[in-house]
Amino acid sequence: MQDLKDKTGRSEDWLKEKILLKPAYMKKLDIDRGGFVYYPESRGDKWCFLAKRMEEFLTNHFVEIFKLKGERP
């Protein structure tokens, strides 16, 4: 998670709200659905990402994820 925060410059809460917990993206990201993100199953469990695939995902979905609709980071 820290690497993703560093790469995007966004907070963990923002990443969860805008990407990781967004239902449309979860279907693509979750390893249980063929994706490349391990979602923690319990408190204290850590997120895990395949960095290259996450980078590709962010590149492919950049506009829809980062488009600011009246909000500023």
Short mmCIF file of C-alpha atoms in Angstrom, two decimals:
data_model
loop_
_atom_site.label_atom_id
_atom_site.label_comp_id
_atom_site.label_asym_id
_atom_site.label_seq_id
_atom_site.Cartn_x
_atom_site.Cartn_y
_atom_site.Cartn_z
CA MET A 1 0.00 0.00 0.00
CA GLN A 2 2.82 2.38 0.84
CA ASP A 3 4.35 1.89 -2.61
CA LEU A 4 0.99 2.67 -4.22
CA LYS A 5 0.61 5.77 -2.06
CA ASP A 6 4.11 6.90 -3.03
CA LYS A 7 3.52 6.19 -6.72
CA THR A 8 0.22 8.08 -6.91
CA GLY A 9 0.76 10.76 -4.27
CA ARG A 10 -2.65 9.92 -2.79
CA SER A 11 -3.74 8.83 0.67
CA GLU A 12 -4.79 5.31 1.55
CA ASP A 13 -8.36 6.52 2.09
CA TRP A 14 -8.43 8.13 -1.38
CA LEU A 15 -7.01 5.01 -3.03
CA LYS A 16 -9.61 2.83 -1.32
CA GLU A 17 -12.51 5.14 -2.17
CA LYS A 18 -11.57 5.90 -5.78
CA ILE A 19 -9.98 2.62 -6.86
CA LEU A 20 -9.63 -0.36 -4.54
CA LEU A 21 -13.14 -0.50 -3.06
CA LYS A 22 -14.99 0.81 -6.09
CA PRO A 23 -17.16 -2.15 -7.19
CA ALA A 24 -16.43 -1.83 -10.92
CA TYR A 25 -12.68 -1.88 -10.29
CA MET A 26 -12.81 -4.56 -7.60
CA LYS A 27 -14.13 -6.99 -10.20
CA LYS A 28 -10.96 -6.45 -12.23
CA LEU A 29 -8.49 -6.15 -9.34
CA ASP A 30 -9.42 -8.86 -6.82
CA ILE A 31 -7.23 -11.98 -7.04
CA ASP A 32 -10.29 -14.08 -6.23
CA ARG A 33 -11.70 -12.85 -9.55
CA GLY A 34 -8.53 -13.26 -11.61
CA GLY A 35 -7.02 -9.89 -10.76
CA PHE A 36 -3.76 -8.88 -9.15
CA VAL A 37 -4.69 -7.30 -5.82
CA TYR A 38 -4.91 -9.23 -2.58
CA TYR A 39 -7.65 -7.71 -0.45
CA PRO A 40 -7.06 -8.08 3.31
CA GLU A 41 -9.39 -10.60 4.85
CA SER A 42 -9.03 -9.49 8.45
CA ARG A 43 -7.83 -6.57 10.55
CA GLY A 44 -4.05 -6.41 10.56
CA ASP A 45 -3.82 -8.28 7.25
CA LYS A 46 -1.93 -6.36 4.56
CA TRP A 47 -2.79 -5.35 1.04
CA CYS A 48 -0.64 -6.90 -1.67
CA PHE A 49 -0.34 -5.78 -5.30
CA LEU A 50 1.50 -6.96 -8.39
CA ALA A 51 3.28 -3.68 -9.05
CA LYS A 52 3.63 -3.93 -12.83
CA ARG A 53 -0.01 -4.89 -13.32
CA MET A 54 -1.19 -2.12 -10.99
CA GLU A 55 0.92 0.37 -12.91
CA GLU A 56 -0.68 -0.83 -16.17
CA PHE A 57 -4.13 -0.56 -14.61
CA LEU A 58 -3.48 3.00 -13.45
CA THR A 59 -2.16 3.92 -16.90
CA ASN A 60 -5.17 2.38 -18.67
CA HIS A 61 -7.71 3.98 -16.33
CA PHE A 62 -5.86 7.21 -15.58
CA VAL A 63 -8.46 9.66 -16.89
CA GLU A 64 -11.47 8.04 -15.23
CA ILE A 65 -9.64 7.61 -11.90
CA PHE A 66 -7.86 10.93 -11.63
CA LYS A 67 -10.34 13.20 -13.38
CA LEU A 68 -11.16 15.82 -10.81
CA LYS A 69 -14.85 16.69 -10.73
CA GLY A 70 -14.74 19.84 -8.69
CA GLU A 71 -12.44 18.29 -6.12
CA ARG A 72 -8.78 18.87 -5.42
CA PRO A 73 -6.42 16.49 -3.66
#
